[in-house]
Amino acid sequence: MNKDLYKYILGIADNSLILAQRLGELCGHGPTLETDIALTNISLDLLGQTRSYYQYAAKLAGEDKTEDDIAFLRIEREYKNVLLVEQPNTHFGHVMARQFLFDVYHLMLMEQLQNSKDETLVAIAKKGIKEVSYHKRFSSDWVKRLGDGTEESKEKVQEAINAMWRFTDELFDVMEADKVMIEEGIAVDVSEMKETYYEKVSELLEEATLEVPERKYFTRGGKRGVHTEHMGYLLADLQYMQRTYPNMTW
């Protein structure tokens, strides 16, 4: 098994899985029916992408491992998602701030992943990029609506952006497995995306009449498997059925 490629795939896929789980928690709790359905559909888009990644990872792992094994039967430290996507749904402003800050990064990643030398990753990126483009448009529109809306909506979304900002720098950390895959022309060097990312994010925040946070110190650790307290509770829900009824199948 190519362990570096396996780890690189999980580093991408785990972000989509955990964010999909967070959005899935909102099903039936959206502020309007249309928004509720839109968030659920975004969750399903992310799960679809996750399945493609995990199926590829399972194939690499061998030993009859399945996508479900990878999704449900790892311990917390084995998940390599960034801290941003595991943050809770405190209120709608937090949901949109988290989504927007991730979507800008995700779309940039998918655009560049299409240039990978790995044909499977290229196929996943080409299939998913239309979905991710919509996700970014949806979250960007909501950030603008909230920021340039009422005094209350502006205050809440600004508070959410400020709270989520400390997790953004980790998006551009490059792990050891990533470095190997970058040298082989398979992985995207996300560190090169950082400057453009913050330019894009800042441009939209200014359009939304929001302040761009000024922060010199950032929180990180998710890519190394060191998560916030929220992750354990999230996994307890995510893994419940497989842990309670081992080897269960539909």
JSON list of C-alpha atoms in Angstrom, two decimals:
[
{"chain": "A", "resi": 1, "resn": "MET", "atom": "CA", "xyz": [0.00, 0.00, 0.00]},
{"chain": "A", "resi": 2, "resn": "ASN", "atom": "CA", "xyz": [1.15, 3.51, -0.78]},
{"chain": "A", "resi": 3, "resn": "LYS", "atom": "CA", "xyz": [0.84, 4.86, 2.76]},
{"chain": "A", "resi": 4, "resn": "ASP", "atom": "CA", "xyz": [1.57, 8.45, 1.80]},
{"chain": "A", "resi": 5, "resn": "LEU", "atom": "CA", "xyz": [-1.16, 8.48, -0.84]},
{"chain": "A", "resi": 6, "resn": "TYR", "atom": "CA", "xyz": [-3.56, 6.85, 1.63]},
{"chain": "A", "resi": 7, "resn": "LYS", "atom": "CA", "xyz": [-2.85, 9.52, 4.24]},
{"chain": "A", "resi": 8, "resn": "TYR", "atom": "CA", "xyz": [-3.14, 12.29, 1.67]},
{"chain": "A", "resi": 9, "resn": "ILE", "atom": "CA", "xyz": [-6.57, 11.06, 0.58]},
{"chain": "A", "resi": 10, "resn": "LEU", "atom": "CA", "xyz": [-7.80, 10.91, 4.17]},
{"chain": "A", "resi": 11, "resn": "GLY", "atom": "CA", "xyz": [-6.54, 14.45, 4.74]},
{"chain": "A", "resi": 12, "resn": "ILE", "atom": "CA", "xyz": [-8.88, 15.66, 2.01]},
{"chain": "A", "resi": 13, "resn": "ALA", "atom": "CA", "xyz": [-11.81, 13.30, 2.58]},
{"chain": "A", "resi": 14, "resn": "ASP", "atom": "CA", "xyz": [-12.09, 13.72, 6.34]},
{"chain": "A", "resi": 15, "resn": "ASN", "atom": "CA", "xyz": [-12.80, 17.43, 5.90]},
{"chain": "A", "resi": 16, "resn": "SER", "atom": "CA", "xyz": [-15.81, 16.63, 3.74]},
{"chain": "A", "resi": 17, "resn": "LEU", "atom": "CA", "xyz": [-17.07, 13.86, 6.03]},
{"chain": "A", "resi": 18, "resn": "ILE", "atom": "CA", "xyz": [-16.97, 15.91, 9.22]},
{"chain": "A", "resi": 19, "resn": "LEU", "atom": "CA", "xyz": [-18.47, 19.01, 7.64]},
{"chain": "A", "resi": 20, "resn": "ALA", "atom": "CA", "xyz": [-21.21, 16.85, 6.09]},
{"chain": "A", "resi": 21, "resn": "GLN", "atom": "CA", "xyz": [-21.97, 15.46, 9.55]},
{"chain": "A", "resi": 22, "resn": "ARG", "atom": "CA", "xyz": [-22.22, 18.97, 10.99]},
{"chain": "A", "resi": 23, "resn": "LEU", "atom": "CA", "xyz": [-24.58, 20.08, 8.22]},
{"chain": "A", "resi": 24, "resn": "GLY", "atom": "CA", "xyz": [-26.60, 16.89, 8.61]},
{"chain": "A", "resi": 25, "resn": "GLU", "atom": "CA", "xyz": [-27.32, 17.88, 12.20]},
{"chain": "A", "resi": 26, "resn": "LEU", "atom": "CA", "xyz": [-29.25, 20.87, 10.84]},
{"chain": "A", "resi": 27, "resn": "CYS", "atom": "CA", "xyz": [-31.77, 18.82, 8.85]},
{"chain": "A", "resi": 28, "resn": "GLY", "atom": "CA", "xyz": [-35.17, 20.12, 9.91]},
{"chain": "A", "resi": 29, "resn": "HIS", "atom": "CA", "xyz": [-33.68, 23.08, 11.78]},
{"chain": "A", "resi": 30, "resn": "GLY", "atom": "CA", "xyz": [-32.98, 25.58, 9.00]},
{"chain": "A", "resi": 31, "resn": "PRO", "atom": "CA", "xyz": [-34.34, 29.14, 9.28]},
{"chain": "A", "resi": 32, "resn": "THR", "atom": "CA", "xyz": [-36.51, 28.54, 6.19]},
{"chain": "A", "resi": 33, "resn": "LEU", "atom": "CA", "xyz": [-37.56, 25.43, 4.31]},
{"chain": "A", "resi": 34, "resn": "GLU", "atom": "CA", "xyz": [-35.52, 26.40, 1.24]},
{"chain": "A", "resi": 35, "resn": "THR", "atom": "CA", "xyz": [-32.35, 27.02, 3.27]},
{"chain": "A", "resi": 36, "resn": "ASP", "atom": "CA", "xyz": [-32.90, 23.82, 5.25]},
{"chain": "A", "resi": 37, "resn": "ILE", "atom": "CA", "xyz": [-33.07, 21.75, 2.05]},
{"chain": "A", "resi": 38, "resn": "ALA", "atom": "CA", "xyz": [-30.08, 23.57, 0.55]},
{"chain": "A", "resi": 39, "resn": "LEU", "atom": "CA", "xyz": [-27.90, 22.80, 3.58]},
{"chain": "A", "resi": 40, "resn": "THR", "atom": "CA", "xyz": [-29.01, 19.16, 3.53]},
{"chain": "A", "resi": 41, "resn": "ASN", "atom": "CA", "xyz": [-28.15, 18.92, -0.16]},
{"chain": "A", "resi": 42, "resn": "ILE", "atom": "CA", "xyz": [-24.70, 20.39, 0.48]},
{"chain": "A", "resi": 43, "resn": "SER", "atom": "CA", "xyz": [-24.22, 17.76, 3.17]},
{"chain": "A", "resi": 44, "resn": "LEU", "atom": "CA", "xyz": [-25.16, 15.05, 0.69]},
{"chain": "A", "resi": 45, "resn": "ASP", "atom": "CA", "xyz": [-22.79, 16.50, -1.93]},
{"chain": "A", "resi": 46, "resn": "LEU", "atom": "CA", "xyz": [-19.94, 16.32, 0.56]},
{"chain": "A", "resi": 47, "resn": "LEU", "atom": "CA", "xyz": [-20.85, 12.76, 1.55]},
{"chain": "A", "resi": 48, "resn": "GLY", "atom": "CA", "xyz": [-20.85, 11.73, -2.09]},
{"chain": "A", "resi": 49, "resn": "GLN", "atom": "CA", "xyz": [-17.36, 13.13, -2.53]},
{"chain": "A", "resi": 50, "resn": "THR", "atom": "CA", "xyz": [-16.28, 11.44, 0.70]},
{"chain": "A", "resi": 51, "resn": "ARG", "atom": "CA", "xyz": [-17.49, 8.08, -0.56]},
{"chain": "A", "resi": 52, "resn": "SER", "atom": "CA", "xyz": [-15.39, 8.42, -3.71]},
{"chain": "A", "resi": 53, "resn": "TYR", "atom": "CA", "xyz": [-12.29, 9.24, -1.69]},
{"chain": "A", "resi": 54, "resn": "TYR", "atom": "CA", "xyz": [-12.85, 6.47, 0.85]},
{"chain": "A", "resi": 55, "resn": "GLN", "atom": "CA", "xyz": [-13.54, 3.86, -1.84]},
{"chain": "A", "resi": 56, "resn": "TYR", "atom": "CA", "xyz": [-10.19, 4.74, -3.38]},
{"chain": "A", "resi": 57, "resn": "ALA", "atom": "CA", "xyz": [-8.49, 4.69, 0.05]},
{"chain": "A", "resi": 58, "resn": "ALA", "atom": "CA", "xyz": [-10.04, 1.30, 0.84]},
{"chain": "A", "resi": 59, "resn": "LYS", "atom": "CA", "xyz": [-8.74, -0.08, -2.43]},
{"chain": "A", "resi": 60, "resn": "LEU", "atom": "CA", "xyz": [-5.26, 1.13, -1.55]},
{"chain": "A", "resi": 61, "resn": "ALA", "atom": "CA", "xyz": [-5.48, -0.31, 1.97]},
{"chain": "A", "resi": 62, "resn": "GLY", "atom": "CA", "xyz": [-6.52, -3.79, 0.80]},
{"chain": "A", "resi": 63, "resn": "GLU", "atom": "CA", "xyz": [-7.22, -6.44, 3.46]},
{"chain": "A", "resi": 64, "resn": "ASP", "atom": "CA", "xyz": [-10.92, -6.32, 2.55]},
{"chain": "A", "resi": 65, "resn": "LYS", "atom": "CA", "xyz": [-11.22, -2.84, 4.06]},
{"chain": "A", "resi": 66, "resn": "THR", "atom": "CA", "xyz": [-14.34, -0.94, 3.02]},
{"chain": "A", "resi": 67, "resn": "GLU", "atom": "CA", "xyz": [-15.33, 2.72, 2.83]},
{"chain": "A", "resi": 68, "resn": "ASP", "atom": "CA", "xyz": [-17.52, 2.15, 5.91]},
{"chain": "A", "resi": 69, "resn": "ASP", "atom": "CA", "xyz": [-14.55, 0.85, 7.89]},
{"chain": "A", "resi": 70, "resn": "ILE", "atom": "CA", "xyz": [-12.65, 4.03, 7.13]},
{"chain": "A", "resi": 71, "resn": "ALA", "atom": "CA", "xyz": [-15.60, 6.29, 7.88]},
{"chain": "A", "resi": 72, "resn": "PHE", "atom": "CA", "xyz": [-16.86, 4.69, 11.08]},
{"chain": "A", "resi": 73, "resn": "LEU", "atom": "CA", "xyz": [-14.21, 2.54, 12.71]},
{"chain": "A", "resi": 74, "resn": "ARG", "atom": "CA", "xyz": [-11.31, 4.89, 13.32]},
{"chain": "A", "resi": 75, "resn": "ILE", "atom": "CA", "xyz": [-10.55, 6.50, 16.66]},
{"chain": "A", "resi": 76, "resn": "GLU", "atom": "CA", "xyz": [-10.51, 10.26, 17.07]},
{"chain": "A", "resi": 77, "resn": "ARG", "atom": "CA", "xyz": [-6.75, 10.71, 16.62]},
{"chain": "A", "resi": 78, "resn": "GLU", "atom": "CA", "xyz": [-6.93, 8.90, 13.26]},
{"chain": "A", "resi": 79, "resn": "TYR", "atom": "CA", "xyz": [-9.16, 11.56, 11.68]},
{"chain": "A", "resi": 80, "resn": "LYS", "atom": "CA", "xyz": [-7.12, 14.22, 9.89]},
{"chain": "A", "resi": 81, "resn": "ASN", "atom": "CA", "xyz": [-9.72, 16.92, 9.23]},
{"chain": "A", "resi": 82, "resn": "VAL", "atom": "CA", "xyz": [-8.93, 20.54, 10.01]},
{"chain": "A", "resi": 83, "resn": "LEU", "atom": "CA", "xyz": [-10.37, 22.01, 13.20]},
{"chain": "A", "resi": 84, "resn": "LEU", "atom": "CA", "xyz": [-12.54, 24.45, 11.27]},
{"chain": "A", "resi": 85, "resn": "VAL", "atom": "CA", "xyz": [-15.01, 21.86, 9.98]},
{"chain": "A", "resi": 86, "resn": "GLU", "atom": "CA", "xyz": [-15.68, 20.26, 13.37]},
{"chain": "A", "resi": 87, "resn": "GLN", "atom": "CA", "xyz": [-16.83, 23.49, 15.03]},
{"chain": "A", "resi": 88, "resn": "PRO", "atom": "CA", "xyz": [-20.43, 23.27, 16.30]},
{"chain": "A", "resi": 89, "resn": "ASN", "atom": "CA", "xyz": [-23.55, 24.85, 14.83]},
{"chain": "A", "resi": 90, "resn": "THR", "atom": "CA", "xyz": [-23.75, 27.57, 17.49]},
{"chain": "A", "resi": 91, "resn": "HIS", "atom": "CA", "xyz": [-26.15, 29.68, 15.42]},
{"chain": "A", "resi": 92, "resn": "PHE", "atom": "CA", "xyz": [-26.88, 30.29, 11.74]},
{"chain": "A", "resi": 93, "resn": "GLY", "atom": "CA", "xyz": [-24.13, 32.92, 11.48]},
{"chain": "A", "resi": 94, "resn": "HIS", "atom": "CA", "xyz": [-21.60, 30.32, 12.65]},
{"chain": "A", "resi": 95, "resn": "VAL", "atom": "CA", "xyz": [-22.89, 27.80, 10.14]},
{"chain": "A", "resi": 96, "resn": "MET", "atom": "CA", "xyz": [-22.47, 30.23, 7.25]},
{"chain": "A", "resi": 97, "resn": "ALA", "atom": "CA", "xyz": [-19.13, 31.62, 8.43]},
{"chain": "A", "resi": 98, "resn": "ARG", "atom": "CA", "xyz": [-17.70, 28.10, 8.79]},
{"chain": "A", "resi": 99, "resn": "GLN", "atom": "CA", "xyz": [-19.09, 27.07, 5.42]},
{"chain": "A", "resi": 100, "resn": "PHE", "atom": "CA", "xyz": [-17.81, 30.15, 3.62]},
{"chain": "A", "resi": 101, "resn": "LEU", "atom": "CA", "xyz": [-14.30, 29.97, 5.07]},
{"chain": "A", "resi": 102, "resn": "PHE", "atom": "CA", "xyz": [-14.06, 26.32, 4.06]},
{"chain": "A", "resi": 103, "resn": "ASP", "atom": "CA", "xyz": [-15.74, 26.67, 0.66]},
{"chain": "A", "resi": 104, "resn": "VAL", "atom": "CA", "xyz": [-13.27, 29.26, -0.61]},
{"chain": "A", "resi": 105, "resn": "TYR", "atom": "CA", "xyz": [-10.42, 26.88, 0.24]},
{"chain": "A", "resi": 106, "resn": "HIS", "atom": "CA", "xyz": [-12.25, 23.80, -1.04]},
{"chain": "A", "resi": 107, "resn": "LEU", "atom": "CA", "xyz": [-12.96, 25.28, -4.46]},
{"chain": "A", "resi": 108, "resn": "MET", "atom": "CA", "xyz": [-9.33, 26.35, -4.88]},
{"chain": "A", "resi": 109, "resn": "LEU", "atom": "CA", "xyz": [-8.22, 22.85, -3.90]},
{"chain": "A", "resi": 110, "resn": "MET", "atom": "CA", "xyz": [-10.56, 21.13, -6.34]},
{"chain": "A", "resi": 111, "resn": "GLU", "atom": "CA", "xyz": [-9.49, 23.43, -9.17]},
{"chain": "A", "resi": 112, "resn": "GLN", "atom": "CA", "xyz": [-5.84, 22.49, -8.67]},
{"chain": "A", "resi": 113, "resn": "LEU", "atom": "CA", "xyz": [-6.50, 18.82, -7.92]},
{"chain": "A", "resi": 114, "resn": "GLN", "atom": "CA", "xyz": [-7.64, 18.46, -11.52]},
{"chain": "A", "resi": 115, "resn": "ASN", "atom": "CA", "xyz": [-3.97, 18.82, -12.49]},
{"chain": "A", "resi": 116, "resn": "SER", "atom": "CA", "xyz": [-2.89, 15.82, -10.39]},
{"chain": "A", "resi": 117, "resn": "LYS", "atom": "CA", "xyz": [-1.01, 12.93, -11.97]},
{"chain": "A", "resi": 118, "resn": "ASP", "atom": "CA", "xyz": [-3.41, 10.58, -10.15]},
{"chain": "A", "resi": 119, "resn": "GLU", "atom": "CA", "xyz": [-6.27, 9.84, -12.53]},
{"chain": "A", "resi": 120, "resn": "THR", "atom": "CA", "xyz": [-8.69, 8.84, -9.77]},
{"chain": "A", "resi": 121, "resn": "LEU", "atom": "CA", "xyz": [-8.20, 12.09, -7.86]},
{"chain": "A", "resi": 122, "resn": "VAL", "atom": "CA", "xyz": [-8.60, 14.04, -11.09]},
{"chain": "A", "resi": 123, "resn": "ALA", "atom": "CA", "xyz": [-11.90, 12.26, -11.79]},
{"chain": "A", "resi": 124, "resn": "ILE", "atom": "CA", "xyz": [-13.20, 13.01, -8.27]},
{"chain": "A", "resi": 125, "resn": "ALA", "atom": "CA", "xyz": [-12.20, 16.65, -8.59]},
{"chain": "A", "resi": 126, "resn": "LYS", "atom": "CA", "xyz": [-13.81, 17.08, -12.00]},
{"chain": "A", "resi": 127, "resn": "LYS", "atom": "CA", "xyz": [-17.01, 15.45, -10.80]},
{"chain": "A", "resi": 128, "resn": "GLY", "atom": "CA", "xyz": [-17.20, 17.46, -7.57]},
{"chain": "A", "resi": 129, "resn": "ILE", "atom": "CA", "xyz": [-16.09, 20.90, -8.66]},
{"chain": "A", "resi": 130, "resn": "LYS", "atom": "CA", "xyz": [-19.53, 21.99, -9.89]},
{"chain": "A", "resi": 131, "resn": "GLU", "atom": "CA", "xyz": [-21.00, 21.09, -6.51]},
{"chain": "A", "resi": 132, "resn": "VAL", "atom": "CA", "xyz": [-18.26, 22.90, -4.60]},
{"chain": "A", "resi": 133, "resn": "SER", "atom": "CA", "xyz": [-18.67, 25.94, -6.83]},
{"chain": "A", "resi": 134, "resn": "TYR", "atom": "CA", "xyz": [-22.34, 26.06, -5.84]},
{"chain": "A", "resi": 135, "resn": "HIS", "atom": "CA", "xyz": [-21.44, 25.63, -2.16]},
{"chain": "A", "resi": 136, "resn": "LYS", "atom": "CA", "xyz": [-19.16, 28.66, -2.32]},
{"chain": "A", "resi": 137, "resn": "ARG", "atom": "CA", "xyz": [-21.77, 30.75, -4.11]},
{"chain": "A", "resi": 138, "resn": "PHE", "atom": "CA", "xyz": [-24.42, 29.79, -1.55]},
{"chain": "A", "resi": 139, "resn": "SER", "atom": "CA", "xyz": [-22.30, 30.53, 1.52]},
{"chain": "A", "resi": 140, "resn": "SER", "atom": "CA", "xyz": [-20.87, 33.72, 0.02]},
{"chain": "A", "resi": 141, "resn": "ASP", "atom": "CA", "xyz": [-24.35, 35.04, -0.72]},
{"chain": "A", "resi": 142, "resn": "TRP", "atom": "CA", "xyz": [-25.47, 34.35, 2.83]},
{"chain": "A", "resi": 143, "resn": "VAL", "atom": "CA", "xyz": [-22.43, 36.04, 4.38]},
{"chain": "A", "resi": 144, "resn": "LYS", "atom": "CA", "xyz": [-23.20, 39.12, 2.29]},
{"chain": "A", "resi": 145, "resn": "ARG", "atom": "CA", "xyz": [-26.88, 39.03, 3.21]},
{"chain": "A", "resi": 146, "resn": "LEU", "atom": "CA", "xyz": [-26.13, 38.70, 6.92]},
{"chain": "A", "resi": 147, "resn": "GLY", "atom": "CA", "xyz": [-23.30, 41.22, 6.92]},
{"chain": "A", "resi": 148, "resn": "ASP", "atom": "CA", "xyz": [-25.19, 43.85, 4.99]},
{"chain": "A", "resi": 149, "resn": "GLY", "atom": "CA", "xyz": [-28.54, 43.06, 6.59]},
{"chain": "A", "resi": 150, "resn": "THR", "atom": "CA", "xyz": [-29.91, 44.06, 9.97]},
{"chain": "A", "resi": 151, "resn": "GLU", "atom": "CA", "xyz": [-27.83, 45.29, 12.88]},
{"chain": "A", "resi": 152, "resn": "GLU", "atom": "CA", "xyz": [-28.40, 41.96, 14.65]},
{"chain": "A", "resi": 153, "resn": "SER", "atom": "CA", "xyz": [-27.46, 39.80, 11.65]},
{"chain": "A", "resi": 154, "resn": "LYS", "atom": "CA", "xyz": [-24.33, 41.86, 11.05]},
{"chain": "A", "resi": 155, "resn": "GLU", "atom": "CA", "xyz": [-23.28, 41.56, 14.69]},
{"chain": "A", "resi": 156, "resn": "LYS", "atom": "CA", "xyz": [-23.83, 37.80, 14.76]},
{"chain": "A", "resi": 157, "resn": "VAL", "atom": "CA", "xyz": [-22.03, 36.98, 11.51]},
{"chain": "A", "resi": 158, "resn": "GLN", "atom": "CA", "xyz": [-19.11, 39.24, 12.48]},
{"chain": "A", "resi": 159, "resn": "GLU", "atom": "CA", "xyz": [-18.86, 37.41, 15.79]},
{"chain": "A", "resi": 160, "resn": "ALA", "atom": "CA", "xyz": [-18.90, 34.11, 13.90]},
{"chain": "A", "resi": 161, "resn": "ILE", "atom": "CA", "xyz": [-16.17, 35.18, 11.45]},
{"chain": "A", "resi": 162, "resn": "ASN", "atom": "CA", "xyz": [-14.04, 36.36, 14.37]},
{"chain": "A", "resi": 163, "resn": "ALA", "atom": "CA", "xyz": [-14.52, 33.03, 16.15]},
{"chain": "A", "resi": 164, "resn": "MET", "atom": "CA", "xyz": [-13.77, 30.88, 13.09]},
{"chain": "A", "resi": 165, "resn": "TRP", "atom": "CA", "xyz": [-10.84, 32.92, 11.82]},
{"chain": "A", "resi": 166, "resn": "ARG", "atom": "CA", "xyz": [-8.31, 31.32, 14.17]},
{"chain": "A", "resi": 167, "resn": "PHE", "atom": "CA", "xyz": [-8.83, 27.97, 12.45]},
{"chain": "A", "resi": 168, "resn": "THR", "atom": "CA", "xyz": [-8.18, 29.14, 8.88]},
{"chain": "A", "resi": 169, "resn": "ASP", "atom": "CA", "xyz": [-4.38, 29.09, 8.83]},
{"chain": "A", "resi": 170, "resn": "GLU", "atom": "CA", "xyz": [-4.34, 25.32, 9.41]},
{"chain": "A", "resi": 171, "resn": "LEU", "atom": "CA", "xyz": [-5.91, 24.81, 5.99]},
{"chain": "A", "resi": 172, "resn": "PHE", "atom": "CA", "xyz": [-2.51, 25.52, 4.48]},
{"chain": "A", "resi": 173, "resn": "ASP", "atom": "CA", "xyz": [-0.36, 23.26, 6.66]},
{"chain": "A", "resi": 174, "resn": "VAL", "atom": "CA", "xyz": [1.53, 20.64, 4.64]},
{"chain": "A", "resi": 175, "resn": "MET", "atom": "CA", "xyz": [2.01, 17.26, 6.31]},
{"chain": "A", "resi": 176, "resn": "GLU", "atom": "CA", "xyz": [4.88, 14.87, 5.64]},
{"chain": "A", "resi": 177, "resn": "ALA", "atom": "CA", "xyz": [2.77, 12.58, 3.46]},
{"chain": "A", "resi": 178, "resn": "ASP", "atom": "CA", "xyz": [1.58, 15.64, 1.53]},
{"chain": "A", "resi": 179, "resn": "LYS", "atom": "CA", "xyz": [5.18, 16.63, 0.80]},
{"chain": "A", "resi": 180, "resn": "VAL", "atom": "CA", "xyz": [5.93, 13.22, -0.71]},
{"chain": "A", "resi": 181, "resn": "MET", "atom": "CA", "xyz": [2.81, 13.38, -2.87]},
{"chain": "A", "resi": 182, "resn": "ILE", "atom": "CA", "xyz": [3.61, 16.94, -3.97]},
{"chain": "A", "resi": 183, "resn": "GLU", "atom": "CA", "xyz": [7.04, 15.80, -5.17]},
{"chain": "A", "resi": 184, "resn": "GLU", "atom": "CA", "xyz": [5.36, 13.05, -7.19]},
{"chain": "A", "resi": 185, "resn": "GLY", "atom": "CA", "xyz": [2.96, 15.52, -8.79]},
{"chain": "A", "resi": 186, "resn": "ILE", "atom": "CA", "xyz": [-0.08, 13.98, -7.13]},
{"chain": "A", "resi": 187, "resn": "ALA", "atom": "CA", "xyz": [-0.91, 16.36, -4.29]},
{"chain": "A", "resi": 188, "resn": "VAL", "atom": "CA", "xyz": [-1.73, 20.06, -4.31]},
{"chain": "A", "resi": 189, "resn": "ASP", "atom": "CA", "xyz": [0.73, 22.27, -2.47]},
{"chain": "A", "resi": 190, "resn": "VAL", "atom": "CA", "xyz": [-1.87, 24.09, -0.39]},
{"chain": "A", "resi": 191, "resn": "SER", "atom": "CA", "xyz": [0.75, 26.38, 1.15]},
{"chain": "A", "resi": 192, "resn": "GLU", "atom": "CA", "xyz": [0.90, 28.18, -2.20]},
{"chain": "A", "resi": 193, "resn": "MET", "atom": "CA", "xyz": [-2.83, 28.91, -2.01]},
{"chain": "A", "resi": 194, "resn": "LYS", "atom": "CA", "xyz": [-2.67, 30.84, 1.24]},
{"chain": "A", "resi": 195, "resn": "GLU", "atom": "CA", "xyz": [-2.14, 34.37, -0.03]},
{"chain": "A", "resi": 196, "resn": "THR", "atom": "CA", "xyz": [-4.82, 34.10, -2.71]},
{"chain": "A", "resi": 197, "resn": "TYR", "atom": "CA", "xyz": [-7.24, 32.55, -0.21]},
{"chain": "A", "resi": 198, "resn": "TYR", "atom": "CA", "xyz": [-7.01, 35.43, 2.22]},
{"chain": "A", "resi": 199, "resn": "GLU", "atom": "CA", "xyz": [-7.35, 37.93, -0.63]},
{"chain": "A", "resi": 200, "resn": "LYS", "atom": "CA", "xyz": [-10.57, 36.25, -1.82]},
{"chain": "A", "resi": 201, "resn": "VAL", "atom": "CA", "xyz": [-12.00, 35.99, 1.67]},
{"chain": "A", "resi": 202, "resn": "SER", "atom": "CA", "xyz": [-11.10, 39.56, 2.59]},
{"chain": "A", "resi": 203, "resn": "GLU", "atom": "CA", "xyz": [-12.63, 40.89, -0.62]},
{"chain": "A", "resi": 204, "resn": "LEU", "atom": "CA", "xyz": [-15.99, 39.29, 0.10]},
{"chain": "A", "resi": 205, "resn": "LEU", "atom": "CA", "xyz": [-15.99, 40.30, 3.78]},
{"chain": "A", "resi": 206, "resn": "GLU", "atom": "CA", "xyz": [-15.43, 43.90, 2.76]},
{"chain": "A", "resi": 207, "resn": "GLU", "atom": "CA", "xyz": [-18.26, 43.61, 0.24]},
{"chain": "A", "resi": 208, "resn": "ALA", "atom": "CA", "xyz": [-20.43, 42.30, 3.09]},
{"chain": "A", "resi": 209, "resn": "THR", "atom": "CA", "xyz": [-19.44, 45.40, 5.15]},
{"chain": "A", "resi": 210, "resn": "LEU", "atom": "CA", "xyz": [-17.69, 43.14, 7.65]},
{"chain": "A", "resi": 211, "resn": "GLU", "atom": "CA", "xyz": [-14.30, 43.63, 9.27]},
{"chain": "A", "resi": 212, "resn": "VAL", "atom": "CA", "xyz": [-11.44, 41.33, 8.34]},
{"chain": "A", "resi": 213, "resn": "PRO", "atom": "CA", "xyz": [-10.08, 39.92, 11.64]},
{"chain": "A", "resi": 214, "resn": "GLU", "atom": "CA", "xyz": [-6.52, 40.81, 12.57]},
{"chain": "A", "resi": 215, "resn": "ARG", "atom": "CA", "xyz": [-5.03, 37.77, 14.23]},
{"chain": "A", "resi": 216, "resn": "LYS", "atom": "CA", "xyz": [-1.38, 36.79, 14.47]},
{"chain": "A", "resi": 217, "resn": "TYR", "atom": "CA", "xyz": [-1.85, 33.49, 16.29]},
{"chain": "A", "resi": 218, "resn": "PHE", "atom": "CA", "xyz": [-3.86, 30.57, 15.00]},
{"chain": "A", "resi": 219, "resn": "THR", "atom": "CA", "xyz": [-5.14, 27.28, 16.40]},
{"chain": "A", "resi": 220, "resn": "ARG", "atom": "CA", "xyz": [-4.16, 24.07, 14.62]},
{"chain": "A", "resi": 221, "resn": "GLY", "atom": "CA", "xyz": [-3.77, 20.34, 15.25]},
{"chain": "A", "resi": 222, "resn": "GLY", "atom": "CA", "xyz": [-6.56, 18.61, 13.36]},
{"chain": "A", "resi": 223, "resn": "LYS", "atom": "CA", "xyz": [-4.33, 17.55, 10.49]},
{"chain": "A", "resi": 224, "resn": "ARG", "atom": "CA", "xyz": [-2.16, 15.78, 13.07]},
{"chain": "A", "resi": 225, "resn": "GLY", "atom": "CA", "xyz": [-5.16, 14.16, 14.71]},
{"chain": "A", "resi": 226, "resn": "VAL", "atom": "CA", "xyz": [-5.29, 16.54, 17.69]},
{"chain": "A", "resi": 227, "resn": "HIS", "atom": "CA", "xyz": [-8.87, 17.81, 17.78]},
{"chain": "A", "resi": 228, "resn": "THR", "atom": "CA", "xyz": [-11.09, 20.12, 19.80]},
{"chain": "A", "resi": 229, "resn": "GLU", "atom": "CA", "xyz": [-13.46, 18.83, 22.48]},
{"chain": "A", "resi": 230, "resn": "HIS", "atom": "CA", "xyz": [-16.30, 18.92, 19.95]},
{"chain": "A", "resi": 231, "resn": "MET", "atom": "CA", "xyz": [-14.87, 16.11, 17.84]},
{"chain": "A", "resi": 232, "resn": "GLY", "atom": "CA", "xyz": [-15.51, 13.33, 20.34]},
{"chain": "A", "resi": 233, "resn": "TYR", "atom": "CA", "xyz": [-19.20, 14.18, 20.63]},
{"chain": "A", "resi": 234, "resn": "LEU", "atom": "CA", "xyz": [-19.51, 14.40, 16.85]},
{"chain": "A", "resi": 235, "resn": "LEU", "atom": "CA", "xyz": [-17.94, 10.97, 16.38]},
{"chain": "A", "resi": 236, "resn": "ALA", "atom": "CA", "xyz": [-20.18, 9.48, 19.07]},
{"chain": "A", "resi": 237, "resn": "ASP", "atom": "CA", "xyz": [-23.17, 10.37, 16.89]},
{"chain": "A", "resi": 238, "resn": "LEU", "atom": "CA", "xyz": [-21.49, 9.51, 13.60]},
{"chain": "A", "resi": 239, "resn": "GLN", "atom": "CA", "xyz": [-20.25, 6.09, 14.69]},
{"chain": "A", "resi": 240, "resn": "TYR", "atom": "CA", "xyz": [-23.12, 5.02, 16.94]},
{"chain": "A", "resi": 241, "resn": "MET", "atom": "CA", "xyz": [-24.76, 2.43, 14.70]},
{"chain": "A", "resi": 242, "resn": "GLN", "atom": "CA", "xyz": [-21.54, 0.73, 13.59]},
{"chain": "A", "resi": 243, "resn": "ARG", "atom": "CA", "xyz": [-20.17, 0.67, 17.15]},
{"chain": "A", "resi": 244, "resn": "THR", "atom": "CA", "xyz": [-23.43, -0.63, 18.63]},
{"chain": "A", "resi": 245, "resn": "TYR", "atom": "CA", "xyz": [-24.15, -3.18, 15.92]},
{"chain": "A", "resi": 246, "resn": "PRO", "atom": "CA", "xyz": [-20.74, -4.31, 14.57]},
{"chain": "A", "resi": 247, "resn": "ASN", "atom": "CA", "xyz": [-20.61, -5.46, 10.94]},
{"chain": "A", "resi": 248, "resn": "MET", "atom": "CA", "xyz": [-24.16, -4.28, 10.36]},
{"chain": "A", "resi": 249, "resn": "THR", "atom": "CA", "xyz": [-25.15, -3.99, 6.69]},
{"chain": "A", "resi": 250, "resn": "TRP", "atom": "CA", "xyz": [-28.27, -2.62, 5.01]}
]
